[in-house]
Coordinates of C-alpha atoms and ligand atoms in Angstrom, one line a residue:
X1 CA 0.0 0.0 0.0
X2 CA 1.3 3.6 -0.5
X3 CA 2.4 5.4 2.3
X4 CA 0.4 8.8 1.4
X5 CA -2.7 9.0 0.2
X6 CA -4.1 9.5 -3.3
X7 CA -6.4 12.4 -4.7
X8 CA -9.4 10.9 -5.8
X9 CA -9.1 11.9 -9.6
X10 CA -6.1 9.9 -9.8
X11 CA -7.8 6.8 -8.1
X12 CA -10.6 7.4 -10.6
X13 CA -8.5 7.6 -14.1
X14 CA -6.7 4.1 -12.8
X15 CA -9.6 2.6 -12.1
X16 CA -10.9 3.5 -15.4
X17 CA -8.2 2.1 -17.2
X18 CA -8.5 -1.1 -15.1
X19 CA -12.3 -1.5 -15.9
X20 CA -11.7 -1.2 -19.4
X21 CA -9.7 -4.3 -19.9
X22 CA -12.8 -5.9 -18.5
X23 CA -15.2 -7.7 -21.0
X24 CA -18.0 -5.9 -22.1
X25 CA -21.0 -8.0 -21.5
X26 CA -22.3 -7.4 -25.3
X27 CA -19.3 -10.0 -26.2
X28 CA -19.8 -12.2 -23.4
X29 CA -22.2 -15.2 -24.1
X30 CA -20.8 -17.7 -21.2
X31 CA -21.9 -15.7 -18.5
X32 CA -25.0 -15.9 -16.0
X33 CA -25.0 -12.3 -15.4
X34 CA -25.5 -9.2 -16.9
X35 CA -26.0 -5.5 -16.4
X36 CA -27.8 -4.6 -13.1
X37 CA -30.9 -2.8 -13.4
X38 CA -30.5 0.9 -12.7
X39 CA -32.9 0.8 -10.3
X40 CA -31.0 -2.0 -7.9
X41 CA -27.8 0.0 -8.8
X42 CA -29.5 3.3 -6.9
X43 CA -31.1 0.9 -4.1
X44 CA -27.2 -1.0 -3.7
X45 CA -25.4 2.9 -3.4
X46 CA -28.2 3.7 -0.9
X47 CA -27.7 1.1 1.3
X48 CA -24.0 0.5 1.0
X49 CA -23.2 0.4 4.7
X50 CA -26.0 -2.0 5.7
X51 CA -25.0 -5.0 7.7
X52 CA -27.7 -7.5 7.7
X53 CA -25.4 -9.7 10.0
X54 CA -26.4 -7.5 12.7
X55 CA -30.4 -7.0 11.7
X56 CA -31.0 -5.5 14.6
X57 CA -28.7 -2.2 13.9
X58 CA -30.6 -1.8 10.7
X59 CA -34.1 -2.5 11.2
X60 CA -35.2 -0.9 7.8
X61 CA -32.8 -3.4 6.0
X62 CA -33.9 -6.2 7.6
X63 CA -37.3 -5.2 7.1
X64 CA -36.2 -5.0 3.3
X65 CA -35.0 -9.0 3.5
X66 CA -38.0 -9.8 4.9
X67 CA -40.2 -8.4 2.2
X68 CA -37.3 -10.0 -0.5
X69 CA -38.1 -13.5 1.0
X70 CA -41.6 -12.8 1.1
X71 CA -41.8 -12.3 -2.5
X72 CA -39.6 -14.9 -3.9
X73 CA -41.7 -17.2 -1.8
X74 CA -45.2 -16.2 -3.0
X75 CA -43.5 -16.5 -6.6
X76 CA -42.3 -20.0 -5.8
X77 CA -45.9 -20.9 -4.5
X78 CA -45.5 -20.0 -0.6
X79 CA -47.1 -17.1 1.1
X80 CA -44.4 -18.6 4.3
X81 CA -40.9 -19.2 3.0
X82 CA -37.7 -19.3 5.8
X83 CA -34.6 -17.9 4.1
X84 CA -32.8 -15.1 3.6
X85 CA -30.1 -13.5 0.9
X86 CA -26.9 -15.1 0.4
X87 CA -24.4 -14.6 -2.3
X88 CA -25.5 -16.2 -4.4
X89 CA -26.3 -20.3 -5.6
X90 CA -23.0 -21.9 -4.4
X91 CA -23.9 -20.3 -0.6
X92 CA -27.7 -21.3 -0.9
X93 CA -26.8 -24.5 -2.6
X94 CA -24.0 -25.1 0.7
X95 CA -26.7 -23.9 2.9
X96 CA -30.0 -25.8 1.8
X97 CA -27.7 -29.2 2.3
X98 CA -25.7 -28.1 5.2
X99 CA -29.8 -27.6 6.9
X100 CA -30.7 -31.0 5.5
X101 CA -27.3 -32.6 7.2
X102 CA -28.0 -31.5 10.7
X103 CA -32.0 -32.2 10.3
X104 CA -30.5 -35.9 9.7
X105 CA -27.6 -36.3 11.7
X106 CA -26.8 -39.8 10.0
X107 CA -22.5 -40.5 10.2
X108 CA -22.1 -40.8 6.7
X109 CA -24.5 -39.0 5.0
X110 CA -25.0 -39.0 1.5
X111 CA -27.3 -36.7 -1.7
X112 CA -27.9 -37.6 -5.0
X113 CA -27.8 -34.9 -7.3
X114 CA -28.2 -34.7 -11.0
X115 CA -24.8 -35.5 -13.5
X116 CA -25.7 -32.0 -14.7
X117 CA -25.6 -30.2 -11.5
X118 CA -23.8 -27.0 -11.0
X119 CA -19.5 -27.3 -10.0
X120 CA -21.1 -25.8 -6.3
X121 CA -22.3 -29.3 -5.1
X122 CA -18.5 -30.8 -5.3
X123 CA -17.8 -27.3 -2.9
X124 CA -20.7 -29.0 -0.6
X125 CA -19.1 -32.5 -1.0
X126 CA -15.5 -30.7 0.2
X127 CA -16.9 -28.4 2.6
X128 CA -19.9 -30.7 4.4
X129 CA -18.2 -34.1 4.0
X130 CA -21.1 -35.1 2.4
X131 CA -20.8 -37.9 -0.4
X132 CA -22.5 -36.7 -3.4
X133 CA -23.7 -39.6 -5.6
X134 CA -24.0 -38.4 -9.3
X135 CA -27.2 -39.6 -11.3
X136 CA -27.4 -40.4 -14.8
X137 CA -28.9 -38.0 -17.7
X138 CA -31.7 -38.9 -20.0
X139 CA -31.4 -38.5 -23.9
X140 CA -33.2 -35.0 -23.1
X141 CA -30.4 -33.8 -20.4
X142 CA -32.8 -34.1 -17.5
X143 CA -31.8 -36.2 -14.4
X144 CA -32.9 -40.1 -15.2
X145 CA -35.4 -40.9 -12.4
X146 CA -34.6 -44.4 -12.1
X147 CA -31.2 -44.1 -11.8
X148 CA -32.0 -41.5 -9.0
X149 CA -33.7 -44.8 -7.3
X150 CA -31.1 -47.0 -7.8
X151 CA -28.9 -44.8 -5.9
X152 CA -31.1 -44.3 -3.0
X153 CA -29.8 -46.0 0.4
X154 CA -30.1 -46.3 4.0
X155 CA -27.6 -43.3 3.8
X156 CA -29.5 -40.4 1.7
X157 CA -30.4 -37.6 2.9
X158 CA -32.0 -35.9 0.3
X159 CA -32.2 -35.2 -3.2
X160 CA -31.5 -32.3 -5.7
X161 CA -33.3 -31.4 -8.8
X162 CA -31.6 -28.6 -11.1
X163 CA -34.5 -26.1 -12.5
X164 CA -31.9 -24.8 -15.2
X165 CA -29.4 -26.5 -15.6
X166 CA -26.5 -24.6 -16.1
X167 CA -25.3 -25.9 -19.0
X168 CA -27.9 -26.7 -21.2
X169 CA -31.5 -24.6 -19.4
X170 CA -32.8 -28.2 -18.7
X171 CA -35.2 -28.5 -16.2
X172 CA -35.3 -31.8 -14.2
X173 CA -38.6 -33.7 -13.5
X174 CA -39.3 -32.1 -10.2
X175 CA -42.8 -33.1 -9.7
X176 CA -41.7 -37.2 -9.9
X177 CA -38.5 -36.5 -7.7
X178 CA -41.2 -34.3 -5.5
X179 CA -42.6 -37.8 -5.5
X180 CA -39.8 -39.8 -4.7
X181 CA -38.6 -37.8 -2.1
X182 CA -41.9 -38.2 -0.1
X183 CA -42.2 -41.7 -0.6
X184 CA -38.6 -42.6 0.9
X185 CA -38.6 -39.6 3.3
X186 CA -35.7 -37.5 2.1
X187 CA -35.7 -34.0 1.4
X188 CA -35.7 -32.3 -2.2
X189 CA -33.8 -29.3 -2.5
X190 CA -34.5 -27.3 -5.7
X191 CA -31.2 -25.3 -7.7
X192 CA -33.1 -22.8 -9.4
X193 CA -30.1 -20.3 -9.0
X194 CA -30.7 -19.5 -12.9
X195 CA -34.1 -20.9 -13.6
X196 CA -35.6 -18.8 -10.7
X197 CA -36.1 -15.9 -12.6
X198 CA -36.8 -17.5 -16.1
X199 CA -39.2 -20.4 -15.0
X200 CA -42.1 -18.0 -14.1
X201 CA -42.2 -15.8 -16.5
X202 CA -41.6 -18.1 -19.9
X203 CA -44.5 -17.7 -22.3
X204 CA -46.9 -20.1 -21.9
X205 CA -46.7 -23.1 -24.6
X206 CA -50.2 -23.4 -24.9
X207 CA -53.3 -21.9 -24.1
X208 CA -53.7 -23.7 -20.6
X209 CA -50.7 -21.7 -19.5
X210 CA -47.7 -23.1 -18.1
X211 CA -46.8 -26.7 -18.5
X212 CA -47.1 -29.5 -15.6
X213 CA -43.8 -30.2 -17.0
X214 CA -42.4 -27.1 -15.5
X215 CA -43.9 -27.1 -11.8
X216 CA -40.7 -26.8 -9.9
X217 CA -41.1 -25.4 -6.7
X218 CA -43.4 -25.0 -3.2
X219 CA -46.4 -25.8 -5.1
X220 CA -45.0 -29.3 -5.4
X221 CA -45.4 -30.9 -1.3
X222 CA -42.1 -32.7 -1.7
X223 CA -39.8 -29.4 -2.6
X224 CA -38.1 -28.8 1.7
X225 CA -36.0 -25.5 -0.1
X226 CA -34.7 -23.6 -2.9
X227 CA -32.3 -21.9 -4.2
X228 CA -33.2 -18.6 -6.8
X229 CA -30.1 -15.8 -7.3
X230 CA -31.7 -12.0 -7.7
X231 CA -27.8 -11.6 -9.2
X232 CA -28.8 -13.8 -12.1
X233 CA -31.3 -13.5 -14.4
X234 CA -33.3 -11.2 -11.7
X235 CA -31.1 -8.1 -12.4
X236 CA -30.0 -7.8 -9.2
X237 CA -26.1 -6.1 -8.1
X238 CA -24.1 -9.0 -7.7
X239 CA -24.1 -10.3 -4.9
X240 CA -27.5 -11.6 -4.3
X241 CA -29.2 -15.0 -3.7
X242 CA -31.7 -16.6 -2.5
X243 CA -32.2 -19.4 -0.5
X244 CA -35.6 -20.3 1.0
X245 CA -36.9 -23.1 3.1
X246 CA -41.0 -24.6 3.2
X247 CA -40.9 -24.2 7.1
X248 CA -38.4 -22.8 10.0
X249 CA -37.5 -26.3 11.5
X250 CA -34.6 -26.5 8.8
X251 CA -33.5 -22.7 8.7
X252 CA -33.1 -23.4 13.2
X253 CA -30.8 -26.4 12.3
X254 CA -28.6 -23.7 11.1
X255 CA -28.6 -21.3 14.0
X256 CA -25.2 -20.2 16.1
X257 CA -25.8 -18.6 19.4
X258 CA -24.6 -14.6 18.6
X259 CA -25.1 -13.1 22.5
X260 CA -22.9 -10.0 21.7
X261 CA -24.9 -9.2 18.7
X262 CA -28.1 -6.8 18.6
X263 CA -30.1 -10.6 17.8
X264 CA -29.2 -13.9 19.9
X265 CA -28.7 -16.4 16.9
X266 CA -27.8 -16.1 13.2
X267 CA -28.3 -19.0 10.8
X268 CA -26.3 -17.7 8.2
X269 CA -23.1 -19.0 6.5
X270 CA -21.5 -15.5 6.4
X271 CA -21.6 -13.1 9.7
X272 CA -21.2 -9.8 8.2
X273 CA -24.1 -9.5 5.6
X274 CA -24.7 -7.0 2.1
X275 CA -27.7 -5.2 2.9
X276 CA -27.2 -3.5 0.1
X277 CA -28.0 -6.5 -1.9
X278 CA -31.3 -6.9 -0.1
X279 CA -32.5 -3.6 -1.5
X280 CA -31.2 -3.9 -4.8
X281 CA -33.3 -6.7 -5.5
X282 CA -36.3 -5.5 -3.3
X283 CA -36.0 -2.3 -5.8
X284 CA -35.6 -3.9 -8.7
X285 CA -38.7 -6.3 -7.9
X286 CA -40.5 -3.4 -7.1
X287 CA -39.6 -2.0 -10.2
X288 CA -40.7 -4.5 -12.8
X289 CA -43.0 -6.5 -11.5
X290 CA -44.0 -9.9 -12.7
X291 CA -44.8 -8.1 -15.9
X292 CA -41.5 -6.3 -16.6
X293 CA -39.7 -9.8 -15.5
X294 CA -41.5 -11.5 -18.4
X295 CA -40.9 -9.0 -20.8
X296 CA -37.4 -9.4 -20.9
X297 CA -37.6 -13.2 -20.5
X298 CA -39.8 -13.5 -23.3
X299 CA -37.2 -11.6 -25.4
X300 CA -34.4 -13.4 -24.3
X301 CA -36.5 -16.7 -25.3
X302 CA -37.2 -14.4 -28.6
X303 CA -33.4 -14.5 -29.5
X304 CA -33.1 -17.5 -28.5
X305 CA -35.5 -19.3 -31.0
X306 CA -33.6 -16.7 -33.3
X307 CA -30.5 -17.8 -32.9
X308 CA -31.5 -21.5 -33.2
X309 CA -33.2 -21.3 -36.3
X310 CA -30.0 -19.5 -38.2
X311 CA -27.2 -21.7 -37.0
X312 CA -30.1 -24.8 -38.2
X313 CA -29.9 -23.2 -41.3
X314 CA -25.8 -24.4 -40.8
X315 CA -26.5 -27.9 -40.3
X316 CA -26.0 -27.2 -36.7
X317 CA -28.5 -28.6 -34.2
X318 CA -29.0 -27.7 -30.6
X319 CA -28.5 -30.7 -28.2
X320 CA -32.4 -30.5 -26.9
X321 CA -34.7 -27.8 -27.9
X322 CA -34.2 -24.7 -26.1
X323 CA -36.7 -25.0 -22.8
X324 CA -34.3 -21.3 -21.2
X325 CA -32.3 -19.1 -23.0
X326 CA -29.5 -21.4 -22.7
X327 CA -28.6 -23.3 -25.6
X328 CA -25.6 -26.1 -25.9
X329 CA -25.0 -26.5 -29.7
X330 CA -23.8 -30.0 -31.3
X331 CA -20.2 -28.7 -32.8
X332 CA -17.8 -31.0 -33.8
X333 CA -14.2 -29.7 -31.9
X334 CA -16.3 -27.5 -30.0
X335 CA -13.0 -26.5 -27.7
X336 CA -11.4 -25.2 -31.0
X337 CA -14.2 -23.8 -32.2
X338 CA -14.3 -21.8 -28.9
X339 CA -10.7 -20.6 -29.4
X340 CA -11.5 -19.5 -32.8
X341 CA -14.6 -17.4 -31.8
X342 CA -12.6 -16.1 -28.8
X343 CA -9.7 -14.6 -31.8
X344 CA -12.9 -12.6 -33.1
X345 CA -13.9 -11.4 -29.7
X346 CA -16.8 -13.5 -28.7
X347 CA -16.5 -15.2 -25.4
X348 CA -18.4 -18.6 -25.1
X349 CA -18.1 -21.8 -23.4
X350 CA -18.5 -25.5 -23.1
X351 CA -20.4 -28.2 -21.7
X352 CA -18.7 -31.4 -20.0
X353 CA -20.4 -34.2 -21.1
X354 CA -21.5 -34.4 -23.8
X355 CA -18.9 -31.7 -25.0
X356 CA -21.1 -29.0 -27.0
X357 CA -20.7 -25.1 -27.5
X358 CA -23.2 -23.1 -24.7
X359 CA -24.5 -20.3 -25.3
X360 CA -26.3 -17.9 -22.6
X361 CA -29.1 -15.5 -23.9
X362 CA -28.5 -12.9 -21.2
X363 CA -30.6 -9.7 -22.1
X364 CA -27.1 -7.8 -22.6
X365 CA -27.4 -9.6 -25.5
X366 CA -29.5 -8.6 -28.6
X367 CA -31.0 -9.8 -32.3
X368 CA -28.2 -8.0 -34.1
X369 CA -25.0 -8.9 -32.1
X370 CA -26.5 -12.5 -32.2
X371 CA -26.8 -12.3 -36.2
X372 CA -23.2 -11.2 -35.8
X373 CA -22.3 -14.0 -33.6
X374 CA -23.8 -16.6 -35.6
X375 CA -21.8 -15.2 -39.0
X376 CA -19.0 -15.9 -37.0
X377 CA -19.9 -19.2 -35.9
X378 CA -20.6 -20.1 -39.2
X379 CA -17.5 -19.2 -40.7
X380 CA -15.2 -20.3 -38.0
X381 CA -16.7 -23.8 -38.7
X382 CA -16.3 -23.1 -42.5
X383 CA -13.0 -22.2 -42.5
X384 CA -12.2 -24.8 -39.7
Ligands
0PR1 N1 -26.6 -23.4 -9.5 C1 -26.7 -23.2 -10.8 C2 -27.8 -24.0 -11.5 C3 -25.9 -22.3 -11.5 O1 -26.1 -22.1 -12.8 C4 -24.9 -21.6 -10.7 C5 -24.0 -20.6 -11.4 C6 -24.8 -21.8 -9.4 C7 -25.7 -22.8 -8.8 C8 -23.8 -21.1 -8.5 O2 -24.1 -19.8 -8.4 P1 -23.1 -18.7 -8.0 O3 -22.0 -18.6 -9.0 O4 -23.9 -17.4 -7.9 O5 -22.6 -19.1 -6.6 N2 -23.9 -20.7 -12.8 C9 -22.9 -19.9 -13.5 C10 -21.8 -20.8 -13.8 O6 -21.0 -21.2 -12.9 C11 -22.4 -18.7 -12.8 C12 -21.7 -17.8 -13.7 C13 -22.0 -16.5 -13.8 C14 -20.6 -18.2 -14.5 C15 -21.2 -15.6 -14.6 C16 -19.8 -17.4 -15.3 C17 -20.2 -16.1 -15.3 O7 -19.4 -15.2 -16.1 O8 -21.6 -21.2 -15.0

């Protein structure tokens, strides 16, 4: 550090420099985040010194979380979800298990998540000593329910189901492993840490309005939490999740006493909380509504289709049918193809298994840089 301080002017122009070898999100079509709403940017600057780890210091803040968990309950089919804000899936997803673990209290516990599930669920493996048993895929990308039953023992705990799957916007058959985890007494925990913010607002398929097919939280009796991040697809300042639970039984198997703090327990993973994140996304819900929210997801599903249907055009076929705007497209040499794209400035990624290029329709992104992307596509895979 330097001895003597700095004006701020000069602080400024270097940070300014620094920013701009940052990616501008217009190029970036690997990431699950975007721009934050204005309005959540305005909320996070107002409430920048808010510590929700000690509520009771900041009363208006934690009245704010409240009213944040309030809503992304009644959206997920609860008028009483448990949770609070976290930053983001990997905490919820740590959390929602970490709950699950104590409720059980069984010496070598075990969960059975998905093959597609999100990197976060090894972290829970590492950090909870929990054995995470991976289950097989179906030919659509969604967890194979048998193979969830076959890996069922004395020794599970519970069971995930991904709504969005991060690498190709699957959503798992939540209602049958609602099901499933009723009938052998195990808990469900739901990653919608992306889908939690497109699920709701997708346009409906048919006139009957949203598909059984894409039930996927509270409504179903088997769902014990979920996880939704504001810092996703919810416009949010990053960072901001969600984590809720059906009932306060599993949020209490979380509490630490906290005597010298303004409140005598905290169930948190972190101590020292952003309330600034709790407005942002209490502002920006405010802000758009459920009808602003599927605005901009019916867009993003709008390029999405878009995009599909031009790189058809190419001979190249999605892996499934987009269900998000998340799309893994069937390239041959998919890695190269990555490196090539990344020479022109486009910044994409890849899927594990089966390898295949991915492609997330953030609402940074727009019709015309898509047609732009896909010209590229299309001649990287030309020209080899
Ligand atoms: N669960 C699911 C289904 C996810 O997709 C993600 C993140 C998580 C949990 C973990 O969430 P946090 O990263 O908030 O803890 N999915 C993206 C991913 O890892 C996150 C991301 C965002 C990656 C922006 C890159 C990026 O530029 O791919």
């Amino acid at each position: 550090m330097n001895r003597d301080g700095m004006d701020e002017k000069s602080i400024e122009s270097i940070l300014t420099d620094l920013k701009s070898k940052d990616t501008p999100y217009e190029r970036v079509l690997s990431s699950m985040c975007t721009y934050p709403h204005p309005v959540a940017v305005m909320a996070h600057a107002q409430f920048i010194e808010a510590n929700l780890g000690d509520p009771g210091l900041f009363a208006g803040t934690a009245e704010i979380e409240r009213e944040v968990v309030r809503m992304l309950g009644t959206m997920y089919g609860t008028s009483d979800a448990h949770g609070h804000i976290t930053t983001g899936g990997t905490e919820s997803n740590i959390q929602a298990i970490h709950a699950i673990r104590n409720a059980r209290n069984l010496r070598e516990p075990n969960i059975i998540v998905p093959e597609s599930a999100h990197f976060s669920f090894d972290k829970v493996a590492d950090v909870l000593k929990v054995t995470v048993q991976k289950a097989e895929l179906d030919s659509d990308l969604k967890v194979d329910l048998s193979s969830v039953e076959d890996l069922i023992n004395d020794n599970t705990i519970g069971i995930v189901g991904i709504a969005g799957t991060t690498e190709f916007g699957q959503i798992d058959p939540i209602r049958a492993l609602s099901d499933l985890a009723l009938s052998e007494n195990v808990f469900l925990h739901v990653d919608a840490a992306f889908g939690g913010f497109v699920i709701p607002f997708l346009p409906d398929r048919n006139k009957h309005g949203r598909g059984r097919e894409y039930e996927f939280d509270f409504t179903l009796p088997g769902v014990t939490s979920l996880a939704s991040d504001p810092h996703k697809m919810g416009f949010s300042t990053i960072p901001t999740g969600g984590l809720l639970f059906r009932n306060s039984s599993y949020l209490n198997r979380l509490s630490v006493d906290t005597p010298y703090l303004t409140v005598a327990s905290q169930q948190t993973l972190t101590g020292t909380r952003s309330g600034a994140s709790a407005a942002a996304a209490y502002a920006v819900f405010k802000h758009l509504g459920r009808d602003g929210y599927a605005q901009i997801v019916h867009r993003c599903m709008d390029v999405t289709h878009e995009l599909v249907a031009r790189v058809r055009k190419f001979g190249i076929e999605p892996l499934i049918d987009p269900v998000m705007n998340v799309v893994a497209l069937d390239v041959p040499d998919c890695k190269q193809v990555r490196s090539e794209l990344a020479k022109r400035g486009w910044i994409v990624s890849i899927t594990r298994k089966p390898c295949a290029l991915r492609i997330v329709i953030m609402p940074h992104l727009t019709s015309e840089n898509m047609r732009l992307f896909t010209d590229d596509l299309c001649d990287v895979m030309r020209t080899g």
